[in-house]
XYZ file of C-alpha atoms in Angstrom:
677
model
C 2.653 -4.745 79.994
C 5.433 -3.948 77.563
C 4.010 -5.084 74.249
C 0.882 -6.367 72.620
C 2.478 -9.433 71.098
C 5.639 -11.477 71.335
C 8.536 -11.616 73.757
C 10.295 -8.374 74.517
C 13.058 -10.255 76.304
C 13.909 -12.448 73.337
C 13.784 -9.669 70.803
C 15.823 -7.343 73.007
C 18.352 -10.107 73.340
C 18.706 -10.582 69.616
C 19.480 -6.950 68.987
C 22.005 -6.955 71.819
C 23.604 -10.150 70.545
C 24.059 -8.746 67.082
C 25.819 -5.676 68.453
C 28.003 -7.789 70.705
C 29.092 -10.013 67.831
C 30.123 -6.990 65.834
C 31.960 -5.394 68.739
C 33.855 -8.581 69.524
C 35.612 -8.535 66.156
C 36.970 -5.057 66.781
C 39.014 -6.031 69.857
C 42.371 -7.724 69.576
C 42.582 -10.535 72.113
C 45.684 -12.489 72.987
C 45.393 -16.075 74.211
C 41.889 -15.822 75.673
C 40.640 -18.576 77.989
C 37.953 -20.740 76.393
C 34.892 -21.761 78.373
C 32.182 -24.331 77.757
C 28.697 -23.120 78.720
C 25.585 -25.243 78.868
C 22.089 -24.710 80.237
C 20.534 -27.259 82.569
C 16.886 -26.301 83.236
C 16.482 -29.244 85.574
C 19.041 -27.979 88.039
C 19.200 -28.639 91.741
C 16.070 -27.602 93.668
C 17.946 -25.037 95.686
C 19.446 -23.265 92.704
C 17.248 -20.222 91.978
C 19.056 -19.381 88.736
C 19.667 -21.490 85.690
C 22.764 -23.622 86.115
C 25.695 -22.618 83.944
C 28.510 -25.134 84.055
C 31.887 -23.581 83.325
C 34.868 -25.658 82.362
C 38.328 -24.432 81.514
C 39.359 -25.822 78.152
C 42.702 -24.160 77.551
C 44.190 -27.437 76.434
C 41.410 -28.010 73.931
C 41.757 -24.424 72.750
C 45.472 -24.875 72.070
C 44.773 -28.068 70.131
C 41.797 -26.892 68.073
C 41.789 -23.097 67.907
C 43.291 -21.273 64.899
C 46.655 -19.634 65.393
C 45.163 -16.156 65.456
C 42.424 -15.411 67.967
C 41.258 -12.385 66.122
C 41.142 -14.335 62.886
C 38.951 -16.989 64.422
C 36.600 -14.357 65.711
C 36.395 -12.731 62.315
C 35.705 -16.074 60.709
C 32.940 -16.813 63.164
C 31.493 -13.350 62.633
C 31.142 -13.915 58.909
C 29.536 -17.301 59.422
C 27.072 -16.201 62.034
C 25.740 -13.010 60.534
C 25.292 -13.775 56.835
C 21.842 -12.599 55.887
C 20.886 -11.567 59.410
C 18.140 -13.085 61.508
C 17.934 -15.425 64.438
C 19.302 -18.432 62.591
C 22.377 -16.556 61.429
C 23.098 -15.022 64.824
C 23.430 -18.479 66.287
C 25.139 -19.953 63.255
C 22.631 -22.779 63.237
C 23.014 -23.530 59.552
C 26.679 -24.446 59.911
C 26.983 -24.953 63.654
C 29.014 -27.719 65.226
C 29.587 -28.522 68.862
C 32.888 -26.624 68.690
C 31.420 -23.494 67.147
C 32.656 -20.415 68.993
C 30.395 -17.419 69.536
C 30.271 -14.365 71.753
C 29.791 -15.091 75.485
C 26.373 -15.195 77.091
C 24.761 -15.294 80.446
C 21.444 -17.123 80.158
C 18.724 -16.681 82.757
C 15.346 -18.348 82.856
C 12.118 -16.670 83.991
C 11.000 -18.435 87.136
C 9.101 -18.087 90.359
C 7.033 -15.073 91.254
C 8.342 -12.847 88.404
C 7.150 -15.454 85.900
C 3.595 -15.118 87.211
C 3.840 -11.353 86.717
C 5.133 -11.540 83.139
C 2.142 -11.275 80.748
C 4.123 -12.828 77.888
C 4.726 -16.112 79.719
C 2.195 -16.294 82.536
C -0.214 -19.212 82.176
C -1.852 -18.991 85.596
C -3.376 -22.281 86.688
C -2.470 -23.846 83.331
C 1.173 -24.375 84.358
C 1.760 -28.129 84.326
C 3.247 -30.098 87.224
C 6.608 -30.298 85.445
C 6.589 -26.574 84.706
C 5.830 -25.776 88.335
C 8.840 -27.828 89.415
C 11.159 -26.464 86.744
C 10.282 -22.825 87.378
C 9.938 -22.743 91.160
C 6.188 -22.229 91.149
C 5.356 -24.714 93.908
C 3.275 -23.007 96.561
C 2.774 -19.907 94.439
C -0.304 -21.410 92.776
C -3.223 -23.502 94.019
C -2.614 -27.225 93.352
C -5.165 -27.612 90.550
C -3.971 -27.663 86.918
C -6.532 -26.587 84.314
C -6.522 -26.223 80.543
C -6.420 -22.972 78.616
C -9.851 -23.787 77.229
C -11.284 -23.995 80.741
C -9.651 -20.652 81.526
C -11.418 -19.176 78.490
C -14.740 -20.596 79.654
C -14.230 -19.156 83.136
C -13.244 -15.722 81.810
C -16.281 -15.537 79.536
C -18.508 -16.522 82.450
C -17.012 -13.706 84.512
C -17.177 -11.246 81.618
C -20.886 -11.809 81.155
C -21.533 -10.861 84.761
C -20.662 -7.244 83.942
C -23.667 -5.239 82.797
C -21.736 -2.058 81.949
C -19.676 -2.238 78.698
C -16.858 -0.131 80.174
C -16.460 -2.669 82.984
C -16.004 -5.392 80.384
C -13.435 -3.245 78.597
C -11.457 -2.730 81.799
C -11.637 -6.449 82.583
C -10.213 -7.252 79.149
C -7.406 -4.712 79.539
C -6.612 -6.142 82.972
C -6.380 -9.629 81.467
C -4.092 -8.367 78.712
C -1.737 -6.991 81.348
C -1.714 -10.309 83.263
C -1.861 -13.063 80.643
C -1.344 -12.024 77.048
C -1.996 -15.372 75.397
C -5.207 -15.944 77.322
C -6.364 -12.448 76.314
C -5.889 -13.207 72.619
C -7.310 -16.712 72.932
C -10.412 -15.258 74.579
C -10.748 -12.577 71.898
C -10.213 -14.935 68.963
C -12.613 -17.596 70.232
C -15.328 -15.037 71.073
C -14.620 -12.311 68.535
C -18.245 -11.501 67.719
C -19.068 -10.924 71.375
C -15.839 -9.211 72.428
C -15.032 -7.073 69.384
C -17.530 -4.386 70.519
C -15.817 -4.486 73.926
C -12.179 -3.990 72.903
C -13.072 -1.735 69.971
C -16.090 0.242 68.794
C -18.368 1.228 70.347
C -16.981 0.702 73.889
C -13.501 2.018 73.132
C -15.045 5.437 72.489
C -16.275 5.685 76.072
C -12.943 4.309 77.278
C -11.108 7.128 75.486
C -13.413 9.733 76.987
C -12.610 8.388 80.468
C -9.040 7.257 79.755
C -7.496 9.562 82.327
C -9.611 8.299 85.197
C -9.284 4.596 84.297
C -5.579 4.741 83.314
C -3.512 2.185 85.221
C -0.580 1.051 83.106
C 0.837 2.329 79.794
C 0.315 0.074 76.793
C 2.099 2.120 74.158
C 4.474 5.004 73.531
C 3.512 8.560 74.425
C 5.510 11.063 72.357
C 4.850 14.690 73.218
C 6.312 18.065 72.347
C 8.600 17.563 75.355
C 10.406 14.861 73.371
C 11.043 17.006 70.309
C 14.604 16.365 69.167
C 14.725 13.048 71.064
C 12.094 10.908 69.348
C 14.587 8.298 68.117
C 15.770 7.904 71.693
C 12.161 7.493 72.847
C 11.508 4.799 70.232
C 14.526 2.885 71.487
C 12.981 2.853 74.964
C 10.263 0.498 73.716
C 11.355 -3.033 74.705
C 10.014 -4.794 71.603
C 12.544 -4.353 68.817
C 10.930 -6.281 65.970
C 7.964 -4.042 65.171
C 5.907 -4.687 62.045
C 2.962 -2.288 62.484
C 2.679 1.091 64.206
C -0.719 2.692 64.746
C -0.304 6.379 65.546
C -2.830 9.075 66.439
C -2.688 12.669 67.575
C -6.103 12.322 69.200
C -7.717 15.233 67.368
C -10.643 13.353 65.822
C -11.389 10.240 67.860
C -14.266 8.362 66.205
C -17.191 10.800 66.193
C -16.216 12.192 69.599
C -13.824 14.934 68.534
C -10.599 16.092 70.186
C -9.636 13.780 73.061
C -5.945 14.658 73.044
C -3.639 12.169 74.721
C -6.621 10.072 75.789
C -6.987 8.923 72.194
C -4.401 6.231 73.012
C -7.287 3.798 73.505
C -7.775 3.704 69.727
C -4.242 2.520 68.755
C -4.281 0.030 71.636
C -7.631 -1.363 70.477
C -6.618 -1.461 66.814
C -3.394 -3.267 67.578
C -5.143 -5.834 69.740
C -7.081 -6.693 66.592
C -3.951 -6.623 64.420
C -2.366 -9.224 66.691
C -5.481 -11.334 67.243
C -6.843 -11.293 63.696
C -3.720 -10.778 61.610
C -0.828 -11.858 63.796
C 1.472 -8.811 63.616
C 3.980 -7.397 66.109
C 2.612 -3.973 66.959
C 3.358 -0.658 68.630
C 0.642 1.862 69.631
C 1.770 5.503 69.602
C 0.108 8.742 70.630
C 1.601 12.035 69.442
C 0.641 14.555 72.116
C 0.649 18.104 70.755
C -1.943 19.362 73.232
C -5.716 19.553 73.020
C -8.342 22.192 72.358
C -10.851 20.334 74.512
C -11.491 22.700 77.419
C -13.126 19.986 79.484
C -9.966 17.883 79.337
C -7.679 20.833 80.009
C -9.617 21.450 83.213
C -9.799 17.770 84.191
C -7.448 16.980 87.076
C -7.143 13.385 85.841
C -6.151 14.294 82.266
C -2.872 12.528 81.391
C -1.694 14.696 78.476
C -0.057 18.083 77.928
C -2.134 20.917 79.344
C -1.839 23.315 76.439
C -3.642 24.256 73.257
C -2.872 22.183 70.168
C 0.315 22.902 68.280
C -0.238 23.726 64.624
C 1.720 24.806 61.576
C 5.486 24.398 61.554
C 5.711 23.225 65.172
C 3.296 20.374 64.444
C 4.830 19.475 61.077
C 8.365 19.330 62.484
C 7.348 16.961 65.285
C 5.534 14.613 62.879
C 8.437 14.681 60.434
C 10.898 13.820 63.177
C 8.660 10.930 64.203
C 8.373 9.562 60.660
C 12.127 9.853 60.134
C 12.915 8.187 63.455
C 10.541 5.283 62.778
C 12.220 4.532 59.463
C 15.656 4.841 61.034
C 14.815 2.584 63.983
C 12.584 -0.050 62.372
C 13.397 0.136 58.666
C 11.322 1.000 55.615
C 9.083 -2.077 55.809
C 7.325 -1.155 59.039
C 3.690 -0.254 58.331
C 2.617 3.087 59.808
C -1.141 3.419 60.152
C -2.444 6.957 60.679
C -5.487 6.871 62.920
C -8.083 9.525 63.776
C -6.189 12.591 62.590
C -8.318 15.610 61.716
C -9.145 16.070 58.033
C -6.685 18.898 57.427
C -3.761 16.788 58.695
C -4.891 13.326 57.553
C -4.821 14.097 53.833
C -1.587 16.085 54.067
C 0.247 13.324 55.954
C -0.910 10.634 53.539
C 0.134 12.715 50.536
C 3.483 13.725 52.057
C 4.655 10.321 53.246
C 2.807 8.000 50.870
C 5.746 8.009 48.449
C 8.540 7.654 51.027
C 7.096 5.370 53.726
C 4.821 2.340 54.015
C 1.805 4.305 55.282
C -1.910 3.694 55.447
C -4.782 5.807 56.755
C -7.520 3.573 58.106
C -10.123 6.352 58.168
C -9.555 7.185 54.504
C -8.419 3.894 52.965
C -9.521 1.182 55.399
C -13.087 2.449 55.634
C -13.183 2.813 51.856
C -12.066 -0.759 51.319
C -14.577 -2.307 53.718
C -17.480 -0.230 52.338
C -16.584 -1.067 48.742
C -16.605 -4.757 49.693
C -20.108 -4.396 51.126
C -21.310 -2.631 47.988
C -19.848 -5.366 45.791
C -21.676 -7.984 47.844
C -24.920 -5.972 47.786
C -24.997 -6.165 43.993
C -26.041 -9.798 44.412
C -29.224 -8.502 46.073
C -30.017 -5.339 44.133
C -28.594 -6.288 40.736
C -26.502 -4.404 38.214
C -22.902 -3.254 38.399
C -21.392 -0.426 40.425
C -21.568 1.778 37.352
C -25.346 1.248 37.207
C -25.870 2.872 40.610
C -25.892 6.409 42.007
C -24.221 7.121 45.335
C -25.055 9.917 47.768
C -22.884 10.607 50.817
C -23.700 12.529 53.956
C -20.251 13.607 55.100
C -17.343 14.788 52.971
C -14.416 14.290 55.321
C -11.738 11.602 55.415
C -14.121 8.655 55.345
C -16.620 10.071 52.848
C -14.119 11.222 50.241
C -11.962 8.127 50.762
C -14.894 5.787 50.113
C -16.042 7.848 47.145
C -12.597 7.766 45.558
C -12.225 3.994 45.890
C -15.713 3.433 44.422
C -14.768 5.669 41.499
C -11.503 3.771 41.008
C -13.370 0.459 40.887
C -15.959 1.831 38.425
C -13.148 3.198 36.254
C -11.372 -0.150 36.373
C -14.526 -2.112 35.463
C -15.741 0.171 32.673
C -12.441 1.541 31.325
C -13.722 5.107 31.618
C -11.570 7.965 32.949
C -11.627 8.465 36.710
C -13.164 11.921 36.294
C -16.076 10.370 34.417
C -16.558 7.662 37.059
C -16.759 10.320 39.776
C -19.923 11.732 38.218
C -21.853 8.774 39.664
C -21.046 9.984 43.170
C -22.460 12.983 45.064
C -21.494 14.338 48.470
C -23.351 16.470 51.012
C -21.456 18.384 53.688
C -22.592 20.815 56.381
C -23.409 23.441 53.747
C -25.410 21.149 51.464
C -24.769 19.364 48.193
C -21.236 19.865 46.892
C -21.668 21.550 43.516
C -19.430 23.430 41.116
C -20.729 26.850 42.140
C -19.140 26.277 45.575
C -15.705 25.434 44.129
C -13.862 28.494 45.439
C -14.789 27.841 49.059
C -14.195 24.068 49.037
C -11.276 22.295 50.694
C -8.955 20.646 48.185
C -10.118 17.091 48.919
C -13.758 18.019 48.202
C -13.174 19.695 44.845
C -13.149 16.514 42.692
C -16.756 15.941 43.802
C -18.152 19.333 42.810
C -20.496 18.520 39.914
C -22.783 20.735 37.867
C -26.075 21.105 39.741
C -28.119 23.815 41.313
C -27.448 24.382 45.038
C -29.261 22.005 47.405
C -29.269 22.764 51.114
C -30.606 19.686 52.917
C -30.018 15.949 52.729
C -33.707 15.265 52.091
C -33.746 17.653 49.138
C -30.536 16.053 47.833
C -32.138 12.592 47.967
C -35.142 13.891 46.040
C -32.952 15.658 43.469
C -30.272 12.998 42.884
C -32.479 9.907 43.433
C -29.564 7.751 44.630
C -29.720 3.976 44.879
C -27.124 3.975 47.679
C -27.086 6.312 50.699
C -23.897 6.368 52.787
C -23.480 8.217 56.076
C -19.998 9.182 57.298
C -20.825 12.495 58.949
C -20.297 11.622 62.607
C -23.681 13.242 63.246
C -26.229 10.959 64.860
C -29.816 10.489 63.658
C -29.393 12.460 60.442
C -31.041 9.755 58.328
C -34.505 10.848 59.346
C -37.757 9.029 58.662
C -38.398 11.306 55.674
C -34.948 10.562 54.207
C -35.306 6.778 54.554
C -38.859 6.865 53.191
C -37.625 8.869 50.189
C -34.917 6.260 49.536
C -37.558 3.512 49.739
C -39.832 5.461 47.382
C -37.193 5.640 44.636
C -35.768 2.123 45.115
C -37.219 -1.341 45.539
C -34.213 -2.275 47.708
C -32.429 0.877 48.904
C -28.880 0.355 50.167
C -28.412 2.359 53.372
C -25.064 2.421 55.183
C -24.945 4.326 58.490
C -21.212 4.194 59.160
C -20.515 6.732 61.901
C -19.132 5.499 65.240
C -19.827 4.995 68.067
C -23.461 3.830 68.195
C -24.672 7.178 69.526
C -23.345 8.893 66.386
C -24.870 6.456 63.887
C -26.979 8.215 61.234
C -29.855 5.849 62.020
C -30.442 2.572 63.827
C -31.108 -0.788 62.220
C -34.657 -0.728 63.554
C -35.311 2.680 61.989
C -33.884 1.631 58.620
C -35.961 -1.549 58.401
C -39.147 -0.040 59.810
C -39.146 3.136 57.720
C -38.310 1.207 54.524
C -40.976 -1.423 55.269
C -38.320 -4.119 55.562
C -36.854 -3.478 52.105
C -33.566 -1.778 53.028
C -30.164 -3.430 52.612
C -28.623 -2.036 55.786
C -25.198 -2.050 57.420
C -23.690 0.154 60.105
C -20.340 1.094 61.587
C -21.276 -0.073 65.079
C -23.217 -3.259 65.832
C -26.999 -3.380 66.228
C -29.155 -6.214 67.519
C -31.408 -8.139 65.086
C -34.711 -6.435 64.302
C -38.185 -7.944 63.945
C -40.522 -6.288 61.450
C -43.888 -7.761 60.448
C -42.901 -11.171 61.763
C -39.556 -11.266 59.928
C -36.166 -11.007 61.647
C -33.481 -8.858 60.029
C -29.800 -9.187 61.000
C -27.859 -6.124 59.913
C -24.216 -6.277 58.909
C -21.412 -4.245 60.407
C -19.100 -2.357 58.047
C -16.232 -2.607 60.494
C -12.691 -1.768 59.410
C -11.543 -4.802 61.406
C -12.517 -6.856 58.364
C -9.793 -5.146 56.352
C -6.823 -3.742 58.244
C -5.505 -6.944 59.925
C -5.464 -8.834 56.619
C -4.139 -5.845 54.695
C -1.331 -5.400 57.205
C -0.464 -9.094 57.134
C -0.403 -9.092 53.339
C 1.997 -6.153 53.296
C 4.229 -7.848 55.854
C 4.461 -11.299 54.259
C 5.247 -9.781 50.868
C 7.710 -7.252 52.255
C 5.843 -4.475 50.444
C 7.491 -1.073 50.493
C 4.437 1.016 49.540
C 0.633 0.805 49.790
C -0.992 0.974 46.342
C -4.659 1.648 45.565
C -4.847 -1.667 43.723
C -4.046 -3.417 47.013
C -7.095 -1.787 48.585
C -9.242 -2.932 45.664
C -7.825 -6.443 46.027
C -8.713 -6.431 49.725
C -12.279 -5.341 48.911
C -12.698 -8.062 46.313
C -11.349 -10.689 48.713
C -13.755 -9.636 51.468
C -16.768 -9.513 49.141
C -15.944 -13.030 47.952
C -16.314 -14.317 51.528
C -20.029 -13.392 51.652
C -21.937 -16.641 51.140
C -25.362 -17.151 49.616
C -26.596 -18.037 53.089
C -25.441 -14.620 54.303
C -27.132 -12.897 51.365
C -30.383 -14.743 52.011
C -30.400 -13.104 55.450
C -29.805 -9.682 53.911
C -26.182 -9.599 55.092
C -23.533 -8.004 52.906
C -20.635 -8.932 55.213
C -19.567 -12.393 56.398
C -19.810 -13.363 60.095
C -16.965 -12.168 62.300
C -16.652 -15.697 63.658
C -14.608 -16.515 60.524
C -12.441 -13.406 60.696
C -9.081 -15.229 60.921
C -9.798 -17.138 57.702
C -11.087 -13.951 56.098
C -7.909 -12.095 57.101
C -5.764 -14.843 55.575
C -7.680 -14.597 52.287
C -7.309 -10.814 52.242
C -3.609 -11.052 53.114
C -3.042 -13.470 50.243
C -4.781 -11.195 47.709
C -2.916 -8.111 48.943
C 0.423 -9.924 48.861
C -0.286 -11.258 45.363
C -1.010 -7.726 44.193
C 2.235 -6.497 45.772
C 4.185 -9.127 43.821
C 2.277 -8.264 40.641
C 3.067 -4.553 41.017
C 6.740 -5.175 41.760
C 6.431 -3.701 45.264
C 7.258 -6.922 47.143
C 10.742 -7.593 48.502
C 10.331 -11.035 50.091
C 11.413 -13.265 47.238
C 10.639 -15.718 45.847
C 6.862 -15.511 46.068
C 5.376 -18.399 48.099
C 3.417 -20.885 45.997
C 0.380 -20.841 48.285
C -0.065 -17.379 49.758
C -3.148 -18.315 51.793
C -1.342 -21.105 53.627
C 1.695 -18.877 54.018
C -0.451 -16.137 55.562
C -2.071 -18.616 57.946
C 1.336 -19.924 59.003
C 2.475 -16.389 59.842
C -0.491 -15.649 62.099
C -0.033 -15.331 65.828
C -1.063 -18.399 67.825
C -2.459 -17.677 71.304
C -2.127 -21.278 72.465
C 0.141 -21.868 75.435
C 3.632 -23.149 74.765
C 5.559 -25.769 76.673
C 7.798 -24.081 79.175
C 11.374 -23.221 78.488
C 11.051 -19.574 79.382
C 14.195 -17.769 78.305
C 14.007 -14.584 80.308
C 17.134 -12.856 79.132
C 20.331 -13.295 77.143
C 23.073 -11.006 78.420
C 26.486 -10.357 76.889
C 29.333 -10.930 79.355
C 32.140 -8.505 78.524
C 34.615 -9.779 81.143
C 35.439 -12.858 79.088
C 36.332 -12.444 75.460
C 35.123 -15.727 74.007
C 32.713 -18.515 75.000
C 31.648 -21.737 73.438
C 27.966 -22.600 73.835
C 26.885 -26.155 73.317
C 25.022 -27.168 70.208
C 22.084 -28.402 72.309
C 21.610 -24.981 73.924
C 21.647 -23.203 70.567
C 18.994 -25.572 69.241
C 16.825 -25.056 72.325
C 17.035 -21.275 72.132
C 16.312 -21.279 68.419
C 13.311 -23.533 68.805
C 11.915 -21.258 71.508
C 12.444 -18.092 69.486
C 10.855 -19.525 66.344
C 7.575 -20.241 68.146
């Protein structure tokens, strides 16, 4: 398939139309013939193409046209392109039946190609009228079923698969065949299917991406394309892109360097952007090689067979990409960095954070969702954030990102300097507790967390020395919250907060069962990957999932609807507060610090509204004036997966042989109505 959301044909057409309108004003034309064009979808049964009725109207032209052809074209140009956008291209605001615009050829998707177009295919849900209008008779069985019945059938089939990777492949196959049904299925069954299209299953899919690869779902930009990245971006058929998720595949989840096969992560993330937030998306993999020897020796590996580029070669390729994105899509496209290694992730965010609309989900998204969980947990453990001590296992992108956002919130709540707020937070890396005596050997992003303390080598000793109330794992190292560590947390705290965030499930610091059992049922537990409910001493415990999918779709939507030009830390705090506010007392009574995923679309709308409001407050919004009700506005901008009634505009093509056409008012209205859906 060509895109994850929307019609590539329609959007391609718009960009082509705009260019054609501009070009038409630059040609001097003497006494051009005028033609009336109209679309008749209900044409004769034998006509395989849409009927275009052409009528010579030279007499009418002489009577009504201005004396200068070029002047009339210039006048129409100014009317039709004021402000840009679909409405202006067609001149709908001031259109009359005699409004002249650049010539078109209009074709309608029909027949067998329609069934192979994932944007428009409805399968057995095509109505009787649609089957007649689009030459589908005989190409489908006679039964007509609803989209809801299709969803029921697909879920029945999905549950027959016992292997998660088989479910993943079935979902990807559906996405390539019927895009709206894919999103309808995902939205209606998000709690069951989220672990299929994203963590933990997507991790295995990335590991085996080469062997299961069938059809590209994003852009692959490698060192071969250096110097031509803008050209490569223009090859993507969808022109109206709002969000780009890009990875270089060096640190995929907790699985390490998967090179080009990391594409599964942007594809999965953008499926959630479209389903949960309603954005037009583009997945991108920057292939600079891989240091994974197993992949380099794998005959099915789909990426460059070379060691990773570093230094200037790497920086130049990324800079060309960032420049080309801004040039091709404008400054309001959101670029989400995904699964870059620590040494590149922080540098890219710092370098482009002031010039582009960029966001690192591993640093900022994880931080926002964890902070929301901590805010909600205060209803169970009491106190404020400033009253608690935090100990992290892991001092990479996620760990330091979470720590920084917690410190920002404490500073905001207590009006103390950020440096003072950081003293509540301690980090442990592979060499032990981060303390001031290690300052010289620390990476720059770890140095703010080097506090005065004697050296401590192990996590267990750090727990005993610091006595934290909150233990957070972001190490990517599985089973590091041992029985002794959890028991120590339970010894110091009546209700220890334990967050095992590493993905996938195999890399989680501990399981839900271990956390509840070793703490004697007293832990407030959440994890990065989902765990089944646990029974302990006759009580069932349902653990929450600190999944970034709570945050990034709503954050992205909020940035889009406000036209934000930069991502500010206060927007992340606003997103956290909005998510925490969605945790009900009923959820808290079950020990949950996150709301159910079943309500994720409503949650995303609430987050989008808070983020957009903050953008307006900070003066970073460009879509003016501010809507009165941002929640309703966000909901109205979300993607709807429901089937549309069929008028499938397949393509709009400029016809250069004739200098000027007149298209009927009815056709313009029909095309506009279709494009606005």
